[in-house]
Short mmCIF file of C-alpha atoms and ligand atoms in Angstrom, two decimals:
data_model
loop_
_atom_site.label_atom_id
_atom_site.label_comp_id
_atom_site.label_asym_id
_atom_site.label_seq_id
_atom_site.Cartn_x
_atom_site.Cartn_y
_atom_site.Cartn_z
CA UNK B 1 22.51 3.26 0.40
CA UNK B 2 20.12 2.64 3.39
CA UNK B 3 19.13 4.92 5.83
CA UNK B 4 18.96 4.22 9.90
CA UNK B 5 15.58 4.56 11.09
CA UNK B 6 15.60 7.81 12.53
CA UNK B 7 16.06 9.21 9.44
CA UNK B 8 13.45 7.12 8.05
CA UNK B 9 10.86 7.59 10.67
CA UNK B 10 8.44 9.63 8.93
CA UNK B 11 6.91 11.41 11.86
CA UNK B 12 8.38 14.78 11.26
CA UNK B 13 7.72 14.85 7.26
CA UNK B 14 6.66 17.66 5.69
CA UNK B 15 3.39 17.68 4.18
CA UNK B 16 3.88 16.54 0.65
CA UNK B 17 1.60 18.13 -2.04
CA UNK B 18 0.81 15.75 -5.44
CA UNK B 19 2.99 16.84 -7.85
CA UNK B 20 3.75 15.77 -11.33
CA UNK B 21 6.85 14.14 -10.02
CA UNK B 22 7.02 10.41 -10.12
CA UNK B 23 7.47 8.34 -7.21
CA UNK B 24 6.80 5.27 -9.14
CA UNK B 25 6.46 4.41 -12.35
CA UNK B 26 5.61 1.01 -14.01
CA UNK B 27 6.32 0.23 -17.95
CA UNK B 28 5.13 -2.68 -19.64
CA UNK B 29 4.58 -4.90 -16.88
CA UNK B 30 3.48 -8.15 -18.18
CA UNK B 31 3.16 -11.12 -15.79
CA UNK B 32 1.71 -14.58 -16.91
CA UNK B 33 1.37 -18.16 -15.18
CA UNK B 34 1.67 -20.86 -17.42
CA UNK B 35 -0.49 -19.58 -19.68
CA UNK B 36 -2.82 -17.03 -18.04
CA UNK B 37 -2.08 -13.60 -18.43
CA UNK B 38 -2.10 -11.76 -14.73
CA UNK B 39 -0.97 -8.46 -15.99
CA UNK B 40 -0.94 -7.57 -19.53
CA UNK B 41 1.56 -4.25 -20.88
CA UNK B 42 0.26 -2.63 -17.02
CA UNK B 43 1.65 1.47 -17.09
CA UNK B 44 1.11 3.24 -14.37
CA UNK B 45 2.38 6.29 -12.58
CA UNK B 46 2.08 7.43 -9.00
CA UNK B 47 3.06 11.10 -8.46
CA UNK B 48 4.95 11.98 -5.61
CA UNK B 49 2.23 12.80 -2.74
CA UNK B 50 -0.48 11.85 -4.10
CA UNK B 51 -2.68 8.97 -3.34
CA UNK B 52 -3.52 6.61 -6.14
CA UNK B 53 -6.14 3.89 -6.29
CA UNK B 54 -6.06 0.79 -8.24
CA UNK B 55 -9.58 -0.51 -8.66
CA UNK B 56 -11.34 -3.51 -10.89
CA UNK B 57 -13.48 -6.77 -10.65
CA UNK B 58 -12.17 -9.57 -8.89
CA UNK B 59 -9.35 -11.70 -10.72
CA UNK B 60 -8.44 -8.17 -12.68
CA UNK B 61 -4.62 -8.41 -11.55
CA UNK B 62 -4.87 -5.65 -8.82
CA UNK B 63 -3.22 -7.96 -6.04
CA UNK B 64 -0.82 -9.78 -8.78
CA UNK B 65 0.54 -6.05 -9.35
CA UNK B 66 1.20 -5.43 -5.81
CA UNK B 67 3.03 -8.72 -5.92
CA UNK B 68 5.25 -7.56 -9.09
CA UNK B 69 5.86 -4.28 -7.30
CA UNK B 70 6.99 -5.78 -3.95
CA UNK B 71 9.53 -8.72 -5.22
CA UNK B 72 6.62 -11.13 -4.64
CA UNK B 73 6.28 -11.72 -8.90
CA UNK B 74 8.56 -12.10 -11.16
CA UNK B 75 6.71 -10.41 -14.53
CA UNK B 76 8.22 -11.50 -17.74
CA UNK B 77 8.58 -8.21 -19.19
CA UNK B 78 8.58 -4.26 -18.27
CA UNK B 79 10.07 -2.26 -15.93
CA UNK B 80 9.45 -0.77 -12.16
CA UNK B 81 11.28 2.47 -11.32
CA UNK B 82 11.07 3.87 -7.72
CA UNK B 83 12.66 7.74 -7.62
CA UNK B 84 13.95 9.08 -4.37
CA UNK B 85 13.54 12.32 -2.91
CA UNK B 86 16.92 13.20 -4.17
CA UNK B 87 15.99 11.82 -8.02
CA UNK B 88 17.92 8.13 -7.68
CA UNK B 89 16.08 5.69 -9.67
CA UNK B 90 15.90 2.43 -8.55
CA UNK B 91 14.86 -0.37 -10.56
CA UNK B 92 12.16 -2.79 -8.40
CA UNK B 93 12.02 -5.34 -10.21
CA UNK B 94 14.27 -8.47 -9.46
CA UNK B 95 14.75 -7.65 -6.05
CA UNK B 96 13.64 -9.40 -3.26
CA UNK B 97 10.88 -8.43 -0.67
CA UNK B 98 13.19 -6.99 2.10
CA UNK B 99 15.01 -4.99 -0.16
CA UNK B 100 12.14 -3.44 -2.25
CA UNK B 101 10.71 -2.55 1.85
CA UNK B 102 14.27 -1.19 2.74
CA UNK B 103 14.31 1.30 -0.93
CA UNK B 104 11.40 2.46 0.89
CA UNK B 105 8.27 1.01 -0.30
CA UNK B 106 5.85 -0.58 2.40
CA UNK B 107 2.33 -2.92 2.13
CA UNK B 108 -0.44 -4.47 4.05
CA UNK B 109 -1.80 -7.50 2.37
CA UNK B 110 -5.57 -8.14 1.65
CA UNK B 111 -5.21 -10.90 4.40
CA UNK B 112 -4.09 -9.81 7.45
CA UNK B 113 -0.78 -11.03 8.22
CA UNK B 114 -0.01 -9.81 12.08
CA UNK B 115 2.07 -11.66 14.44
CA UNK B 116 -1.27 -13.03 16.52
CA UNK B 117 0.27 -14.23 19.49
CA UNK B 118 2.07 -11.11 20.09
CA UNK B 119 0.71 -7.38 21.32
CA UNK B 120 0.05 -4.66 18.95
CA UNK B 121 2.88 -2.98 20.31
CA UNK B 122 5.08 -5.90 19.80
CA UNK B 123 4.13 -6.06 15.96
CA UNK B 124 4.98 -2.76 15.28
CA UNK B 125 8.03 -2.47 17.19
CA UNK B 126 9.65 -5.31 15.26
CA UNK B 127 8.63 -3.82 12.22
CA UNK B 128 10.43 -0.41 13.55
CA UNK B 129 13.68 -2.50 14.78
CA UNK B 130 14.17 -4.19 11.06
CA UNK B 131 15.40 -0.72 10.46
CA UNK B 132 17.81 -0.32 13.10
CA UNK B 133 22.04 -1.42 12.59
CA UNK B 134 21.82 -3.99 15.41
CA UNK B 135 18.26 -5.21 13.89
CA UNK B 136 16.13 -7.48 16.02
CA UNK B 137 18.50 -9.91 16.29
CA UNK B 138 21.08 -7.98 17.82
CA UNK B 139 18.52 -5.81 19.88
CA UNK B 140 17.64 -9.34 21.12
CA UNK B 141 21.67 -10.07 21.67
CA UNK B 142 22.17 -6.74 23.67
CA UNK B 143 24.70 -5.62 21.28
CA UNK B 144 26.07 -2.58 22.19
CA UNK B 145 23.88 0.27 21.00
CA UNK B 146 20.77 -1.82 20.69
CA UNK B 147 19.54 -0.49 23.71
CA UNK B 148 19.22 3.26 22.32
CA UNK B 149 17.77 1.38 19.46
CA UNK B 150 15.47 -0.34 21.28
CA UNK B 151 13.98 2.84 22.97
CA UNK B 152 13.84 4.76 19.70
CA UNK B 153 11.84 1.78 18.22
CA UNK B 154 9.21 1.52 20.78
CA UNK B 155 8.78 5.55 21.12
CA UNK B 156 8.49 4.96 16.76
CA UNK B 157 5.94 2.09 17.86
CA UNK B 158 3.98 4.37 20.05
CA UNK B 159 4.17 6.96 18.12
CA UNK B 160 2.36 5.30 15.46
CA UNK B 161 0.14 3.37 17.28
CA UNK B 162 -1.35 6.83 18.65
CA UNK B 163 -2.02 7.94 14.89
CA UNK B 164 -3.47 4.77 13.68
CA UNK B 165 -5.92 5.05 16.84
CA UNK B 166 -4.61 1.94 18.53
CA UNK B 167 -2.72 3.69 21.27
CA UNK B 168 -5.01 1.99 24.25
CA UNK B 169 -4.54 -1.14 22.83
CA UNK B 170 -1.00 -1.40 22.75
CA UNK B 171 -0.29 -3.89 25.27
CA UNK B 172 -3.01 -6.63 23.74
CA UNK B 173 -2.31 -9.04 21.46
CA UNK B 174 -3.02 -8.96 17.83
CA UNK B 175 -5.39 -11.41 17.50
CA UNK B 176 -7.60 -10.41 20.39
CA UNK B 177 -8.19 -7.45 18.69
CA UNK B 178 -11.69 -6.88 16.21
CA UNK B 179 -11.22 -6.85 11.75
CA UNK B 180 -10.64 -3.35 11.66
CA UNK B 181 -8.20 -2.78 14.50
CA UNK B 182 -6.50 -5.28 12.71
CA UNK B 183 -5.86 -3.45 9.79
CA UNK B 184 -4.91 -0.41 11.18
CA UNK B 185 -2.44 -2.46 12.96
CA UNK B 186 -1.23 -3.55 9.72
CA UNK B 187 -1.12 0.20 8.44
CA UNK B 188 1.27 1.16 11.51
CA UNK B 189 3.30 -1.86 11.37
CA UNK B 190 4.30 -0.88 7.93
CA UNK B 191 4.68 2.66 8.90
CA UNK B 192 7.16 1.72 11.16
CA UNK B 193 9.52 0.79 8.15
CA UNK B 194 9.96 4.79 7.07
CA UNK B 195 8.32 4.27 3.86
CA UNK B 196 8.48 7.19 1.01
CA UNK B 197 5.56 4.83 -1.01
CA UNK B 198 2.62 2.73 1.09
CA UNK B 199 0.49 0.50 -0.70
CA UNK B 200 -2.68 -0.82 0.76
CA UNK B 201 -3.89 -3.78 -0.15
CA UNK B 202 -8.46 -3.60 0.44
CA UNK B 203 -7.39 -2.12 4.07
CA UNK B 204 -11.50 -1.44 4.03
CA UNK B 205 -12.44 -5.23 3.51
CA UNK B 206 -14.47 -6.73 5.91
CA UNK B 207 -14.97 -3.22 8.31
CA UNK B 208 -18.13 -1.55 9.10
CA UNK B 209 -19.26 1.96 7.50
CA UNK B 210 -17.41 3.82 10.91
CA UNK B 211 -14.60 2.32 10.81
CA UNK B 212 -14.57 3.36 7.14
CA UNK B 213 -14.69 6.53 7.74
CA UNK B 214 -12.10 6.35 10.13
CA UNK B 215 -9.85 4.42 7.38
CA UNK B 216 -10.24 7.54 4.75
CA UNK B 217 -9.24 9.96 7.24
CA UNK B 218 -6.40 7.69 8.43
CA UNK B 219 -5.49 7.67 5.03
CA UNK B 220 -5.41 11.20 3.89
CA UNK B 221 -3.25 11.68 7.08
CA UNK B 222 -0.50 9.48 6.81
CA UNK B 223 -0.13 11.09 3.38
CA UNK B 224 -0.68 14.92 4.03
CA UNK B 225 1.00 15.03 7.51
CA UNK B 226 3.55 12.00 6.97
CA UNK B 227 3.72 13.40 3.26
CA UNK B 228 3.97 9.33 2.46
CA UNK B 229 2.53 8.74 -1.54
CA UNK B 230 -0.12 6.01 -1.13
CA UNK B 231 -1.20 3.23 -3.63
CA UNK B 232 -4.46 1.64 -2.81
CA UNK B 233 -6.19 -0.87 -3.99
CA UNK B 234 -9.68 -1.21 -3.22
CA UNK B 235 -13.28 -1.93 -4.01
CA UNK B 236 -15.49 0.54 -1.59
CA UNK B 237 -15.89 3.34 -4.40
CA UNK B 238 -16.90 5.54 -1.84
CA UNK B 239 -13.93 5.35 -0.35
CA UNK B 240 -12.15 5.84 -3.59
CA UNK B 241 -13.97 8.71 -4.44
CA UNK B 242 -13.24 10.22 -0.90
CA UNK B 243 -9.45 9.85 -0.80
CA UNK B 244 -8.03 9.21 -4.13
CA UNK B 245 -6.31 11.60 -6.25
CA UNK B 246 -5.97 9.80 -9.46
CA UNK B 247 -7.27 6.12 -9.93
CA UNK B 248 -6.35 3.27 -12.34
CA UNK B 249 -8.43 0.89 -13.88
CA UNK B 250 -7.49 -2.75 -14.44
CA UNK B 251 -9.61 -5.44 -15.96
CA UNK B 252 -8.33 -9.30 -17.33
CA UNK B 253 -4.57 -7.69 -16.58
CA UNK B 254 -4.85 -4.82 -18.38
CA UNK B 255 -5.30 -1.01 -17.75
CA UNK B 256 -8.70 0.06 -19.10
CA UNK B 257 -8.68 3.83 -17.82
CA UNK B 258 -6.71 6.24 -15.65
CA UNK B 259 -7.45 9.59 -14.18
CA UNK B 260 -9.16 11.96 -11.68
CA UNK B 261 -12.00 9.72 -9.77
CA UNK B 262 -14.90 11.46 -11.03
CA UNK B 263 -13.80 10.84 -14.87
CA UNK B 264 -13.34 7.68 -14.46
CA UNK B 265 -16.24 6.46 -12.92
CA UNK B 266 -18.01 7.81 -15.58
CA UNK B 267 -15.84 6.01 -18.51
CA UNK B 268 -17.85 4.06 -20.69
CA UNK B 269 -15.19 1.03 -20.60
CA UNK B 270 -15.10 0.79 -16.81
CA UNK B 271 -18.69 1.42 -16.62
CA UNK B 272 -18.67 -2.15 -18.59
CA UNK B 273 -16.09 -4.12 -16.65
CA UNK B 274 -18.11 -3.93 -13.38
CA UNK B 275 -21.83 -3.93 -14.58
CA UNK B 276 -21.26 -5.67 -17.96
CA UNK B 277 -22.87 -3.30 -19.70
CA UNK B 278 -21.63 0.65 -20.66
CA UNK B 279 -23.94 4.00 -20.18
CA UNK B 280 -23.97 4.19 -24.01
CA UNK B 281 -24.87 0.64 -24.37
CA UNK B 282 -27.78 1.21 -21.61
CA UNK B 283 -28.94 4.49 -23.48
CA UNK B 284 -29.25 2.89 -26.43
CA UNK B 285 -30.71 -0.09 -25.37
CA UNK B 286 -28.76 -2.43 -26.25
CA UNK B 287 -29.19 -6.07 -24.69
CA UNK B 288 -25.95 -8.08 -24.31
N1 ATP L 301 0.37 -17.32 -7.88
C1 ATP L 301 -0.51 -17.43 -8.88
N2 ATP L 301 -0.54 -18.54 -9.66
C2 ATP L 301 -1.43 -18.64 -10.68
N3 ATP L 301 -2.33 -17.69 -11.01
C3 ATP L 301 -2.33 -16.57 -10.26
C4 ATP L 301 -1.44 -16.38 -9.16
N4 ATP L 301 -1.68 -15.16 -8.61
C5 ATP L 301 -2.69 -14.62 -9.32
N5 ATP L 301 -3.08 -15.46 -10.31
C6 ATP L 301 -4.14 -15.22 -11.28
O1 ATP L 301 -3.99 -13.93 -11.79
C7 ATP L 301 -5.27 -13.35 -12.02
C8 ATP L 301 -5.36 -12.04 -11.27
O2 ATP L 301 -5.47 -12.34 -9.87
P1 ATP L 301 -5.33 -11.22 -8.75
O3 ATP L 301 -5.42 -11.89 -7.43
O4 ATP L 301 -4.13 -10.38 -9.01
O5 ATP L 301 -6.65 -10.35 -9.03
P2 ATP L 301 -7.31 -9.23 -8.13
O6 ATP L 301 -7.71 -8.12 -9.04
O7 ATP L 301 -6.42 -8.88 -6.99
O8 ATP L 301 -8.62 -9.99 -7.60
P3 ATP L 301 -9.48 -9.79 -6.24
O9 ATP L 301 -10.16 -8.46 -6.35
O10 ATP L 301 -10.45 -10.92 -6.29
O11 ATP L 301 -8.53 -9.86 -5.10
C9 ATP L 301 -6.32 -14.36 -11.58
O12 ATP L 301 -6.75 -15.07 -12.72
C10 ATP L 301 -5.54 -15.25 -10.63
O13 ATP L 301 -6.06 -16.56 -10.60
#
């Protein structure tokens, strides 16, 4: 059953605390092309509330598990369960992007995918309107309660362009504005869906060490005051370190470690996926 958007709007969430409830939980997911292996037997769990990182060197299958997640990939084999507040499990897999967004799972995408030639506003507001009965077709059509629609998706729109920082750029458009503004953008526009889950794909790529900072703090907010669970993928480990609860390791499609931040930066195996080389290998002085 899908909600209207007023229902979904997050803005008045509770804080949700990481518990050992599962929002999502992936089984087995194994996705190949021809014959490369993208994701190999990929578990993974995020708790409801928490924010969970999925990290690993490039071509490791972080984005290609997004994909599976959203309806983007088809994998071959395993199984994606999203659970509601109320316990409904629904299975993700199979469906199509719109549908996964509407169960209540949102995404920015490693590149930026704004509407340029419209405002910031604009972007988000759409966004907030594809949750609406009249839609933005029939918002577009006048249809008889589109109007009240309309208003409640802009004040949505503002709303969340104020807590992504973006508030006084509202009325520019997207592509006048600089990398970073970008991506919050792209963090409020899929805010303005009501999502339960959010996963970011590298929103930290290409920004300076500010707007960083800014990011992680962004971050922990939309999950502690819009008590949204977050999935991130991303390479700045400080970052990581600063935000994540729990983080997963993937490396040639497969998950090579899993757990609090601090443990698993120290993990022998994941010490060797990004340097080539683990501590115990350097201790002992080994030479590859
Ligand atoms: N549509 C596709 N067709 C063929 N191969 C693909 C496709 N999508 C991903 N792959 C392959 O799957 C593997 C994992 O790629 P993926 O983009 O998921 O890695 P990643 O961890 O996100 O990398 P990066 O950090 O560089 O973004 C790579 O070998 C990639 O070439």
């Amino acid at each position: 059953m899908t909600t209207t958007l007023a229902e979904r709007t997050a803005a008045a969430r509770p804080p949700a605390p990481a518990t050992s409830d599962p929002v999502l939980q992936v089984s087995g997911v194994t996705l190949r092309f021809g014959g490369l292996v993208s994701l190999c037997e990929v578990d993974l769990t995020v708790r409801r509330g928490e924010i969970h990182a999925v990290i690993g060197p490039n071509g490791a299958g972080k984005t290609s598990l997004f994909n599976s997640l959203t309806g983007a990939y088809a994998p071959q084999e395993g199984q994606v369960l999203l659970r509601t507040d109320a316990g409904t499990e629904h299975s993700l897999l199979g469906r199509k992007p719109h549908h996964v967004n509407r169960l209540g799972v949102a995404r920015t995408f490693q590149n930026i995918r704004l509407f340029s030639a419209l405002t910031a506003l604009e972007n988000v507001k759409v966004a907030a309107e594809s949750g609406t009965r009249s839609g933005p077709l029939g918002i577009m059509l006048g249809l008889p309660r589109a109007k009240a629609e309309e208003r409640a998706a802009e004040g949505t729109a503002r709303r969340l362009l104020a807590l992504v920082g973006l508030d006084d750029r509202a009325e520019e458009r997207a592509d006048s504005l600089s990398y970073g503004d970008q991506r919050r953008l792209e963090i409020a526009r899929a805010l303005a869906t009501g999502p339960r889950l959010l996963l970011l794909d590298e929103p930290a790529a290409g920004t300076n060490p500010t707007e960083k900072r800014e990011l992680a703090a962004l971050i922990r907010r939309i999950n502690h005051e819009l008590g949204i669970s977050v999935l991130l993928i991303e390479h700045d480990m400080p970052l990581v370190t600063s935000v994540a609860d729990r983080v997963t390791v993937l490396n040639f499609g497969k998950v090579i470690a899993s757990g609090p931040p601090s443990e698993v930066q120290r993990d022998p195996a994941v010490v060797e996926a990004y340097l080539g080389t683990s501590d115990t290998d350097s201790r002992q002085g080994r030479t590859r």
